[in-house]
mmCIF file of C-alpha atoms in Angstrom:
data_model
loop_
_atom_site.group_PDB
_atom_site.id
_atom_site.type_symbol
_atom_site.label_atom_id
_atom_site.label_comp_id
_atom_site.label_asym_id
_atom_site.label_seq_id
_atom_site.Cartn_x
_atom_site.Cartn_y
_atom_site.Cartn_z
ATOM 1 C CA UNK A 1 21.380 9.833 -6.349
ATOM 2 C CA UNK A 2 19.030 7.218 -4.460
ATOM 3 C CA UNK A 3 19.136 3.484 -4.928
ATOM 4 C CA UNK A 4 16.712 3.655 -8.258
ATOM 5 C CA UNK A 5 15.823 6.859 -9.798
ATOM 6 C CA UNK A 6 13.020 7.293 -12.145
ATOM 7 C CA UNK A 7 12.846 10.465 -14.519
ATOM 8 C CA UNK A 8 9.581 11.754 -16.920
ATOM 9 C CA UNK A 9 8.826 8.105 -17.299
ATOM 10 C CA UNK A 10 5.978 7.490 -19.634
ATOM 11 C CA UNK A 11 4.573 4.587 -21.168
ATOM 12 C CA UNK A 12 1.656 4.221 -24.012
ATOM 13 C CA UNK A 13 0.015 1.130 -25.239
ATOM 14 C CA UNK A 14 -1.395 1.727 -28.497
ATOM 15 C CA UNK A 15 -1.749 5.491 -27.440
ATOM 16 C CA UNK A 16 -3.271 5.261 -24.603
ATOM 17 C CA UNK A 17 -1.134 6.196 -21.237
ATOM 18 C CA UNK A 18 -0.553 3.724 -18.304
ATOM 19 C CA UNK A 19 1.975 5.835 -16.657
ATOM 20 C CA UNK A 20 3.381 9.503 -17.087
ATOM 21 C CA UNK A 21 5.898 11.972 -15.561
ATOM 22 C CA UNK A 22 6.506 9.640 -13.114
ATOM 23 C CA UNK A 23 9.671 11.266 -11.172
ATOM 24 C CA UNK A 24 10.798 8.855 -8.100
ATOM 25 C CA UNK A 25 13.843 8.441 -6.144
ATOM 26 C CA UNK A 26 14.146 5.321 -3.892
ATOM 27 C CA UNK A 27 16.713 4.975 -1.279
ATOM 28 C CA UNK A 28 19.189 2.414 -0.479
ATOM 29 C CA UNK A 29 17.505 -0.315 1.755
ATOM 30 C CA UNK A 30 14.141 1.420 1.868
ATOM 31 C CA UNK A 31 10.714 -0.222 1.684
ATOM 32 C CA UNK A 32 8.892 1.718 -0.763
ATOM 33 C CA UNK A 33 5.200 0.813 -1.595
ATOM 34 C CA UNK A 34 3.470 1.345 -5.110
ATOM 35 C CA UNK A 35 -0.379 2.229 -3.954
ATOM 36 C CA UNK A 36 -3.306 2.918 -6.168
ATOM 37 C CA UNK A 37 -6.577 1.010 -7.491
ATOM 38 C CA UNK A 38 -6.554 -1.302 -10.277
ATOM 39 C CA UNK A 39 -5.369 0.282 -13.949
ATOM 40 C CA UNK A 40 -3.441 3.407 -12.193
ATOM 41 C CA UNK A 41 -0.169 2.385 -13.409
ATOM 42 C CA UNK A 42 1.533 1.017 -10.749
ATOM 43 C CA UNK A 43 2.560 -2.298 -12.084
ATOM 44 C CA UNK A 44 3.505 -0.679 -15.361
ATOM 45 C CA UNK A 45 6.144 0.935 -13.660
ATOM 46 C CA UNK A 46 7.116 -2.146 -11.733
ATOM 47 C CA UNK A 47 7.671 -3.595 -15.294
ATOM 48 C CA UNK A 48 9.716 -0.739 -16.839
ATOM 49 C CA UNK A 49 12.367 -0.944 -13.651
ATOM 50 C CA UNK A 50 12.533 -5.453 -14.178
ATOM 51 C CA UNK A 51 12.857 -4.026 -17.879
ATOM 52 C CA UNK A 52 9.956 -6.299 -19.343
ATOM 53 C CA UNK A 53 9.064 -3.054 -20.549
ATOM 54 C CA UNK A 54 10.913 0.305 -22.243
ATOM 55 C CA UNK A 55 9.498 3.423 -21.501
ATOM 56 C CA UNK A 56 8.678 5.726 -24.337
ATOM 57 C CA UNK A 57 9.868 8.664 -22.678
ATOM 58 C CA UNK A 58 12.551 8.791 -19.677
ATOM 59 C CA UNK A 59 15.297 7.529 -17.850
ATOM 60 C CA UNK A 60 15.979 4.727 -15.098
ATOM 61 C CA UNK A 61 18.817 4.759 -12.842
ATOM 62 C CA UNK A 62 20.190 1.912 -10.718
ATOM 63 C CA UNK A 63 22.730 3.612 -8.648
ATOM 64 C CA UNK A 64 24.806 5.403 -11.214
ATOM 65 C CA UNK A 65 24.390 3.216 -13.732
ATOM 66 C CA UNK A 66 21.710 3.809 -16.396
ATOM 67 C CA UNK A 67 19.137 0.816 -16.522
ATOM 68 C CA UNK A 68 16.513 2.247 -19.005
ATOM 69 C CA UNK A 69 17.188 -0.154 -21.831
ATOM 70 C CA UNK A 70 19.713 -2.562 -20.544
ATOM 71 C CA UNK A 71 18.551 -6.583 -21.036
ATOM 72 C CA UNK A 72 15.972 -7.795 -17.814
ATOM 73 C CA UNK A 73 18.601 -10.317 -16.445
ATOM 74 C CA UNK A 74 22.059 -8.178 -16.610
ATOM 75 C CA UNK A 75 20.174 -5.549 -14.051
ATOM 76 C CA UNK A 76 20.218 -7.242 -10.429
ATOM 77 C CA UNK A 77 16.371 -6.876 -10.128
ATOM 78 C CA UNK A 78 14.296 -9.316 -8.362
ATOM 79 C CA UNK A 79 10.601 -9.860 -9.387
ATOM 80 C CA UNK A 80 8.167 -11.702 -7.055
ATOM 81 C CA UNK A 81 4.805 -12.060 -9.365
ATOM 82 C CA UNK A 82 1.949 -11.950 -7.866
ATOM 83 C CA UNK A 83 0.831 -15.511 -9.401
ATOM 84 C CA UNK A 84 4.424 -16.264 -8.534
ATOM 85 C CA UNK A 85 5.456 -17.830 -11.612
ATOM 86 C CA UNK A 86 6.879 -20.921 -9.946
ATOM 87 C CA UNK A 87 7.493 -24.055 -12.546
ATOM 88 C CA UNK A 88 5.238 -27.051 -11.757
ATOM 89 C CA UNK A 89 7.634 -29.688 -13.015
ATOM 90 C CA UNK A 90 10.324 -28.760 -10.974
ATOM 91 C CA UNK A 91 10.594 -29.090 -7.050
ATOM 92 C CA UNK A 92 11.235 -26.479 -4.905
ATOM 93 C CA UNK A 93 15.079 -26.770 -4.681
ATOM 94 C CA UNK A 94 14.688 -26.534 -8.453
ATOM 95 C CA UNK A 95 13.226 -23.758 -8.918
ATOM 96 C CA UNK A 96 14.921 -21.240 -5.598
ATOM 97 C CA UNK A 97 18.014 -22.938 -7.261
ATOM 98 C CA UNK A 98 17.113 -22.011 -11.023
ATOM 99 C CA UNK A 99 18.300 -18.675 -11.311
ATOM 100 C CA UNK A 100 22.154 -19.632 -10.003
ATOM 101 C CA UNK A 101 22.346 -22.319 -12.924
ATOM 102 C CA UNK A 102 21.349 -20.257 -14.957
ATOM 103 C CA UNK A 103 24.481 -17.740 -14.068
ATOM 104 C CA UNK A 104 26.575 -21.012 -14.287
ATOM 105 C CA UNK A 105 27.439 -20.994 -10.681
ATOM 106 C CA UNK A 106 29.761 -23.900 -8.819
ATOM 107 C CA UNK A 107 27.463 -26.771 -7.939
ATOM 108 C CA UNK A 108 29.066 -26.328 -3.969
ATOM 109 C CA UNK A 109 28.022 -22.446 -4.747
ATOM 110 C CA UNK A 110 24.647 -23.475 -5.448
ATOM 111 C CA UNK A 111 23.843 -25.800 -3.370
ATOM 112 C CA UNK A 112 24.977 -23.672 -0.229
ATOM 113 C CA UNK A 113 22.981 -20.605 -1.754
ATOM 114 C CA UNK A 114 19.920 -22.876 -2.046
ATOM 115 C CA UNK A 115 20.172 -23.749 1.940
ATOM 116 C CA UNK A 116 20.821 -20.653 3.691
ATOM 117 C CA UNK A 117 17.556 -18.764 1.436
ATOM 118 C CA UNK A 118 15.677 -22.022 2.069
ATOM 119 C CA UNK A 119 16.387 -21.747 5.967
ATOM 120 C CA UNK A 120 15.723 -18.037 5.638
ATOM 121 C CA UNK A 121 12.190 -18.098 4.305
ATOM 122 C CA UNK A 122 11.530 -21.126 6.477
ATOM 123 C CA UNK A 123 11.632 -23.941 3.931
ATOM 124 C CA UNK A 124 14.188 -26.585 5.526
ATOM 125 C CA UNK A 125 13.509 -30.238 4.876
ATOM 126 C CA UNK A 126 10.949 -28.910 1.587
ATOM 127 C CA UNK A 127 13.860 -29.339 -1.120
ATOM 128 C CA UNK A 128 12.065 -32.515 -2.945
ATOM 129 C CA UNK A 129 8.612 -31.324 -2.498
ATOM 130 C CA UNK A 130 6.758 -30.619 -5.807
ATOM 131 C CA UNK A 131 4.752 -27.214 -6.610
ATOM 132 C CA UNK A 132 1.456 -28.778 -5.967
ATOM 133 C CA UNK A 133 2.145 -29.622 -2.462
ATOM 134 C CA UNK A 134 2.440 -26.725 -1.171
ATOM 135 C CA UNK A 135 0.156 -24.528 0.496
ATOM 136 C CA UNK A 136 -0.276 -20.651 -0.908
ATOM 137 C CA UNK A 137 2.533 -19.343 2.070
ATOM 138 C CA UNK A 138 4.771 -21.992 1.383
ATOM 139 C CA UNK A 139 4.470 -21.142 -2.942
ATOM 140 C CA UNK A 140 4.954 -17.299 -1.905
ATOM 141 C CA UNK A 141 8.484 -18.490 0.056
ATOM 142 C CA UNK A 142 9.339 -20.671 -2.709
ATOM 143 C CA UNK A 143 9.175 -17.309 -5.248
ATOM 144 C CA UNK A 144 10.600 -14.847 -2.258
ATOM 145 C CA UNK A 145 13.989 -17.406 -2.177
ATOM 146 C CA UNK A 146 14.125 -18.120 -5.635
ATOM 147 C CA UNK A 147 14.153 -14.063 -6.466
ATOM 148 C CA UNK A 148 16.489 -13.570 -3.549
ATOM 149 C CA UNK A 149 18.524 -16.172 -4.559
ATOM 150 C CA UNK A 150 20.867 -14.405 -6.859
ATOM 151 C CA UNK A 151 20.898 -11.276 -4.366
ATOM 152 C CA UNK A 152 19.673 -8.239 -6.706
ATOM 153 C CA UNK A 153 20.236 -4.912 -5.797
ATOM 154 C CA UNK A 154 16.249 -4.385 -5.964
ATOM 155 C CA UNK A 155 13.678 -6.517 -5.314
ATOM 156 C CA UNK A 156 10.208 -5.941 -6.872
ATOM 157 C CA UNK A 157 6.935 -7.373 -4.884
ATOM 158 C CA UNK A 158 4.111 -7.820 -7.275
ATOM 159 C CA UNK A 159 0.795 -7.749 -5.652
ATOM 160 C CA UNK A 160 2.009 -10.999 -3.460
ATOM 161 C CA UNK A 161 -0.253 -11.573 -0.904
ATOM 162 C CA UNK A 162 -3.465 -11.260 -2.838
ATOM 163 C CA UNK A 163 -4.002 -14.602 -3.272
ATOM 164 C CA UNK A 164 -3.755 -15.629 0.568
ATOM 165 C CA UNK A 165 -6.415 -15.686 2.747
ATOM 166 C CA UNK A 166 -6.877 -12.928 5.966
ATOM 167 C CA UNK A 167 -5.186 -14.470 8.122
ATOM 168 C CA UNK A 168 -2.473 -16.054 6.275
ATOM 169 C CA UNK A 169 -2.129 -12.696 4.531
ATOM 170 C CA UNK A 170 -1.132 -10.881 7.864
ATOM 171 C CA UNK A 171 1.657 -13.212 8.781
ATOM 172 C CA UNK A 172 3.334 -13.157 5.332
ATOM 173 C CA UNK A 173 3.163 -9.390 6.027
ATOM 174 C CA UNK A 174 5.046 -9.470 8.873
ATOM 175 C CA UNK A 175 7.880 -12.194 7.550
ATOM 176 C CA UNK A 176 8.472 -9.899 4.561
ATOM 177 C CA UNK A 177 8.958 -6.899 6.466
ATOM 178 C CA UNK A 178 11.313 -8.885 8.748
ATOM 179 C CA UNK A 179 13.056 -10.347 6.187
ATOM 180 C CA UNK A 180 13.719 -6.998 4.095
ATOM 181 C CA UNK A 181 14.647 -5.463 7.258
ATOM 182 C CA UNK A 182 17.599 -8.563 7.804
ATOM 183 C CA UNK A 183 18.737 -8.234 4.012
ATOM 184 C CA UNK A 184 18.860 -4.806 3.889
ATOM 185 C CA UNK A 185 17.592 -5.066 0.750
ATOM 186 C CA UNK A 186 15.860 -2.009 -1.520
ATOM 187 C CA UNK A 187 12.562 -3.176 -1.989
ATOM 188 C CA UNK A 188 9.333 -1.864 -3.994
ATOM 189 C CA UNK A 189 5.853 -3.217 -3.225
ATOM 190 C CA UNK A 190 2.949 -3.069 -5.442
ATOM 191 C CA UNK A 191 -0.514 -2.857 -3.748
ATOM 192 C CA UNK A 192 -4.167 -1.781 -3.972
ATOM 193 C CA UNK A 193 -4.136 -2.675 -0.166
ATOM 194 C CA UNK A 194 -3.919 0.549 2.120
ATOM 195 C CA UNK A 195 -3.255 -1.397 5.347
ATOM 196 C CA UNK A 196 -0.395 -3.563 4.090
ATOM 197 C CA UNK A 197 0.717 -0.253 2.489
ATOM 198 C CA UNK A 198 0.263 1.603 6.075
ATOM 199 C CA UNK A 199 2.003 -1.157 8.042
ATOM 200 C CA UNK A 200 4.597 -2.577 5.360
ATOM 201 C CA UNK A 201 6.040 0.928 3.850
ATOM 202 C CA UNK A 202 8.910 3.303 5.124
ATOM 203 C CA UNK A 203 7.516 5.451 1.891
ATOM 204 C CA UNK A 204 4.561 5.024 -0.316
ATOM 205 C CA UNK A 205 3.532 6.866 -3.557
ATOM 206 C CA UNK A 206 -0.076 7.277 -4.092
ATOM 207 C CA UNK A 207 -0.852 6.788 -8.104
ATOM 208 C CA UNK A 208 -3.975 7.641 -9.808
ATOM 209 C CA UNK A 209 -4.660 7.423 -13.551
ATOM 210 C CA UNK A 210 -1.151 7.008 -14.084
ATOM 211 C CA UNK A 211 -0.140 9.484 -12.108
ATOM 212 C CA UNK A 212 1.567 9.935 -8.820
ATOM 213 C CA UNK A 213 -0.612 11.920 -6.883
ATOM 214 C CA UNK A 214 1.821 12.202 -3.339
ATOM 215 C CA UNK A 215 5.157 10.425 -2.192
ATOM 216 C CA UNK A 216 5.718 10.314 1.503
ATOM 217 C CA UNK A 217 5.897 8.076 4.872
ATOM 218 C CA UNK A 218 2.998 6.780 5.715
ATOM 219 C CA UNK A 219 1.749 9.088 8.654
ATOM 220 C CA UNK A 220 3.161 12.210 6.140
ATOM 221 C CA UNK A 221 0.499 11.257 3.719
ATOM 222 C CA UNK A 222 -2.201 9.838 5.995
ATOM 223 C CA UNK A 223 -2.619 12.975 8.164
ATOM 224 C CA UNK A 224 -1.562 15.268 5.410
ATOM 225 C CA UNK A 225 -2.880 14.176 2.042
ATOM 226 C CA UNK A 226 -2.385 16.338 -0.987
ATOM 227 C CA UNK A 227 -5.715 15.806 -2.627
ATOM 228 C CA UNK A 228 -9.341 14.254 -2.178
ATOM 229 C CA UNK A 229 -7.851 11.428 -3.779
ATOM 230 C CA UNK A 230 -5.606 10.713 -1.521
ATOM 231 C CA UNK A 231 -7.421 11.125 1.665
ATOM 232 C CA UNK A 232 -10.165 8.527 0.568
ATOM 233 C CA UNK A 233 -7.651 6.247 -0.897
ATOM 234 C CA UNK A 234 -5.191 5.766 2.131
ATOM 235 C CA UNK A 235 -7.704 5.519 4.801
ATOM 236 C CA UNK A 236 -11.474 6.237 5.693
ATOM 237 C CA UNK A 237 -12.541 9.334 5.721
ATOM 238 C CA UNK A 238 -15.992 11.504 5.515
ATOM 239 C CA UNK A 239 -15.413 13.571 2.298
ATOM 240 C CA UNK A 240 -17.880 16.373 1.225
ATOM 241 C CA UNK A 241 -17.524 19.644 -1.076
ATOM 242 C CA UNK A 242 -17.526 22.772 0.697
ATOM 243 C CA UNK A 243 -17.757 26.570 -0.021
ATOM 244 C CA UNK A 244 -14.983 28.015 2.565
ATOM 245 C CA UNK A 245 -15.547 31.951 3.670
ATOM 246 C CA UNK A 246 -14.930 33.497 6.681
ATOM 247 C CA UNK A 247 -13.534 30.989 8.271
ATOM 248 C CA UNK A 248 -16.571 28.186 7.740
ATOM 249 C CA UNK A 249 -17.014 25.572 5.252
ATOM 250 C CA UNK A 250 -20.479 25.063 4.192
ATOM 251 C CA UNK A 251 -21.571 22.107 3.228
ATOM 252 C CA UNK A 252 -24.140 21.218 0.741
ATOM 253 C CA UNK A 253 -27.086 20.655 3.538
ATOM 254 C CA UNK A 254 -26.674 23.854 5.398
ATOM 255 C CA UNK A 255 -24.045 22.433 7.878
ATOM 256 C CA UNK A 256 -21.604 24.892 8.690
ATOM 257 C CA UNK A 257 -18.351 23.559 10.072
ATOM 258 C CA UNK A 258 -15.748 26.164 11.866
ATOM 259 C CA UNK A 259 -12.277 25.678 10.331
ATOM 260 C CA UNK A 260 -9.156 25.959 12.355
ATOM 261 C CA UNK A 261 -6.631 28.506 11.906
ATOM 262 C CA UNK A 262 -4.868 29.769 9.745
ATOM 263 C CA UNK A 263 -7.967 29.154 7.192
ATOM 264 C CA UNK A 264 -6.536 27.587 3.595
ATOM 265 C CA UNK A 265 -8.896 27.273 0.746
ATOM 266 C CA UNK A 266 -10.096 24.519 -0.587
ATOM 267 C CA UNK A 267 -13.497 22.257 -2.470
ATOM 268 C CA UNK A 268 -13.462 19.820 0.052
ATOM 269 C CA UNK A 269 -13.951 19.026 3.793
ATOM 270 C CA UNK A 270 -11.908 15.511 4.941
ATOM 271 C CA UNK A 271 -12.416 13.829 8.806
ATOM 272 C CA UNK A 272 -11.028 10.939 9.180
ATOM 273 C CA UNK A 273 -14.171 8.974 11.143
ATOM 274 C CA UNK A 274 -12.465 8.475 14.325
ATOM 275 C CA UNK A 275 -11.960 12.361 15.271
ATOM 276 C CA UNK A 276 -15.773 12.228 15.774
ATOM 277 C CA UNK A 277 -17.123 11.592 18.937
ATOM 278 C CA UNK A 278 -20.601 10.641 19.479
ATOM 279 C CA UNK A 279 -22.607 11.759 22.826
ATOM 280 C CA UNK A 280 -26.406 10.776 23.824
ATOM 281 C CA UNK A 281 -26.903 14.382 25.610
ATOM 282 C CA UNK A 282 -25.480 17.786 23.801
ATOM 283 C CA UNK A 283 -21.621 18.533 24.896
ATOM 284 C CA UNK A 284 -22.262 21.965 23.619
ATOM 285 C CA UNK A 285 -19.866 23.461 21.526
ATOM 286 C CA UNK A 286 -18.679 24.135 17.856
ATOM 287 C CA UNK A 287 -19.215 22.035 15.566
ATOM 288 C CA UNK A 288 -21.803 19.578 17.528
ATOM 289 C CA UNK A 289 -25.282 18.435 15.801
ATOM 290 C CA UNK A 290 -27.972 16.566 16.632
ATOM 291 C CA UNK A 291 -28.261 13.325 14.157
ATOM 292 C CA UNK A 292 -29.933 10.085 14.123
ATOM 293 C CA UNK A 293 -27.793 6.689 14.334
ATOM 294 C CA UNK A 294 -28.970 5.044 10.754
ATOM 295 C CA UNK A 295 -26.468 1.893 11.434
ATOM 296 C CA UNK A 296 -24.008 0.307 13.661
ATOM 297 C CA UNK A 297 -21.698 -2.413 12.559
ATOM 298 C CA UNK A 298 -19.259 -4.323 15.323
ATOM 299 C CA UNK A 299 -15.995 -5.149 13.946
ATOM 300 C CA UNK A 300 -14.445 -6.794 16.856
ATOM 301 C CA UNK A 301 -12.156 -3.927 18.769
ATOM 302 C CA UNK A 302 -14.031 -1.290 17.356
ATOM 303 C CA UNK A 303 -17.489 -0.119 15.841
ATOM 304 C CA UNK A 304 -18.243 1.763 13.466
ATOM 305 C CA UNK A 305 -21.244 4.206 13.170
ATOM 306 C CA UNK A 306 -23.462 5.554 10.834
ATOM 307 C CA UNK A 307 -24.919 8.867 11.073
ATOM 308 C CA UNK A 308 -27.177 10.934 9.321
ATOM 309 C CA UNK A 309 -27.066 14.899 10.197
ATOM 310 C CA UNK A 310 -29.019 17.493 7.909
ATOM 311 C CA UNK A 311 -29.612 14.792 5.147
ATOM 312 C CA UNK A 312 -25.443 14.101 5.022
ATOM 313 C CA UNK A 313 -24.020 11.124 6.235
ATOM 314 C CA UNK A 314 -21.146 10.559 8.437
ATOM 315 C CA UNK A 315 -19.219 7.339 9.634
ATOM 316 C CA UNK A 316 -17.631 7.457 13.090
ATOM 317 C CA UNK A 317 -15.846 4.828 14.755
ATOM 318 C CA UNK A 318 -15.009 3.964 17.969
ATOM 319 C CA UNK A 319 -13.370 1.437 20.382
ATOM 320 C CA UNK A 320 -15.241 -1.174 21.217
ATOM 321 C CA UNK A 321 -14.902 -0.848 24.868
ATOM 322 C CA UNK A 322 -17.222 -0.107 27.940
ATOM 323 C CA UNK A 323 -16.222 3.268 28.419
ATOM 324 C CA UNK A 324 -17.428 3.913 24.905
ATOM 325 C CA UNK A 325 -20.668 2.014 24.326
ATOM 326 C CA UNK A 326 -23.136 4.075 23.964
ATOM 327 C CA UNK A 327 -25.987 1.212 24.344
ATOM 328 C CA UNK A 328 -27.766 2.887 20.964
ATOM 329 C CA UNK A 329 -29.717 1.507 18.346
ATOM 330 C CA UNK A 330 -30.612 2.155 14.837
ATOM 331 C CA UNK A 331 -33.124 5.339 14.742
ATOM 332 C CA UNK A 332 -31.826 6.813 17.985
ATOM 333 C CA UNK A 333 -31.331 10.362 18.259
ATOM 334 C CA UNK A 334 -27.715 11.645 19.364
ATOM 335 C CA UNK A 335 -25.217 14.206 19.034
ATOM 336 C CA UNK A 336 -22.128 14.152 16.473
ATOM 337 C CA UNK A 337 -19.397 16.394 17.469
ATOM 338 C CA UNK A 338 -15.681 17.088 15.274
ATOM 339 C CA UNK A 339 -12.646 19.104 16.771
ATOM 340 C CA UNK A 340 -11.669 21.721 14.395
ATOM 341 C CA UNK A 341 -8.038 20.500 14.245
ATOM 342 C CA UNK A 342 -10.166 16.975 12.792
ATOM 343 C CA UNK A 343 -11.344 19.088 10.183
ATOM 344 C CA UNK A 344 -8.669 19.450 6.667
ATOM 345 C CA UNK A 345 -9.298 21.064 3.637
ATOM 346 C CA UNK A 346 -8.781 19.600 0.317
ATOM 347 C CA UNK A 347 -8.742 20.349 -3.417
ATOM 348 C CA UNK A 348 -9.776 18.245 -6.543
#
């Protein structure tokens, strides 16, 4: 049995369901990311393993021990909320140290606890500050210390860098990963976000509706999604419906795409953009067609294209380097070319 174990988990507020058959097993010290858009579940779930929640149907497993409707504080789970829940009235020793008192631990205890998570999450020489003098990073430390305090088996990440700003956002990234990595710790990360999801996860499950629609590591589910869903979720992608026969998939304008073998079935044509290439004089070829450049945006090492073939659009992108300018502009006429091995079919 993994770390935590979730089985035919469901959960219904006045009837209607934020989560069902939710089966997931999470293993000891692994980074596992919730992923999804807004209302799919994910922190419902979140709240049925801190037990702020009881499922309606199911069972939740912390190890061997049965979780499902034990009290929030008795089940060594951390909870980092994404408005952090700090207390304004207390200073930041207070509150990374409020958690021990509460477990009546030895002042020395305490006070040595306090230190080495304060040093940790890089808050030395902060004890007396209040709440309202810190910046958004140094707020998100004070809530990662104070929920790592009292070392729980589990810690749960809430959404906890959406309130940062780009930049900021990126380097809390990285000292979270680090810092899960040092601890060892079992961790489960809720985001709508598919890059910190990309770059922060050993696993991810995809969740839709209240549904988990794939579990897997991030490159299992970004080059092999299970659905439609999935493949425009976790990533960019061009996405069109398709009648497959003989080998083809024809799209809805007349474009005809040759499929790689063995041919699978499926409603749907995914490319990911950046398995097109773009040429100003035909390469010749399957799969090639003559298009007109409708757009090009620069987003600093790469661009990205858009490209109108047959009355379809497709977005390619690129490196932004010499070899690959193409020196176009909007209206230009070139040709859009995708690799058959680019090409995977998808249902629903």
């Amino acid at each position: 049995m993994g770390a935590l174990v979730l089985t035919g988990v469901e959960k219904k507020f006045d009837g209607a369901v934020a989560c069902s058959g939710i089966d997931l097993a999470i293993d000891e010290g692994e980074f596992f990311t919730f992923l999804g858009p807004s209302g799919c579940g994910k922190t419902t779930i979140l709240r049925l393993i801190a037990g702020f929640l009881t499922p309606g149907k199911g069972s939740i497993y912390l190890g061997e021990r049965e979780i499902t409707h034990l009290e929030a504080e008795k089940r060594g789970v951390g909870m980092v909320f994404q408005n952090y829940a700090l207390f304004p009235f207390l200073t930041v020793y207070e509150n990374i140290a409020y958690g021990l008192k509460l477990q009546k631990r030895p002042g020395r205890e305490v006070r040595s606890t306090v230190g080495r998570y304060m040093e940790m999450v890089g808050l030395s020489g902060f004890e007396k500050r209040g709440i309202s003098e810190l910046s958004g990073g140094e707020q998100q430390r004070v809530a990662l210390a104070r929920s790592l305090v009292t070392e729980p088996r589990v810690l749960l990440l809430d959404e906890p860098l959406s309130n940062l700003d780009a930049r900021l956002r990126d380097k809390m990234r990285l000292e979270i990963k680090s810092l899960q990595k040092t601890l060892g710790i079992t961790t489960i990360f809720v985001t709508h976000d598919q890059t910190e999801a990309l770059t922060l996860s050993d696993r991810i499950a995809v969740f839709d509706k209240g549904r988990c629609e794939q579990v897997g590591t991030p490159q299992e589910l970004y080059s092999h999604p299970a659905n439609a869903f999935v493949a425009g979720f976790l990533g960019d992608t061009n996405l069109f419906e398709a009648a497959v026969e003989h080998g083809m998939a024809h799209l809805s304008s007349g474009i005809a795409l040759r499929l790689p073998p063995p041919c699978k079935r499926g409603r749907f044509v995914s490319v990911r953009p950046q398995d097109i290439s773009l040429a100003m004089t035909d390469p010749g070829g399957p799969n090639t067609f003559k298009g007109t450049l409708e757009e090009t945006q620069m987003n600093g090492a790469w661009v990205e294209h858009v490209v109108a073939v047959k009355g379809l659009i497709f977005r390619a992108i690129s490196l932004n380097t010499m070899e690959h300018r193409l020196g176009l502009n909007p209206g230009d006429d070139l040709f859009l070319s995708i690799p058959e091995r680019g090409i995977t079919l998808l249902d629903r």
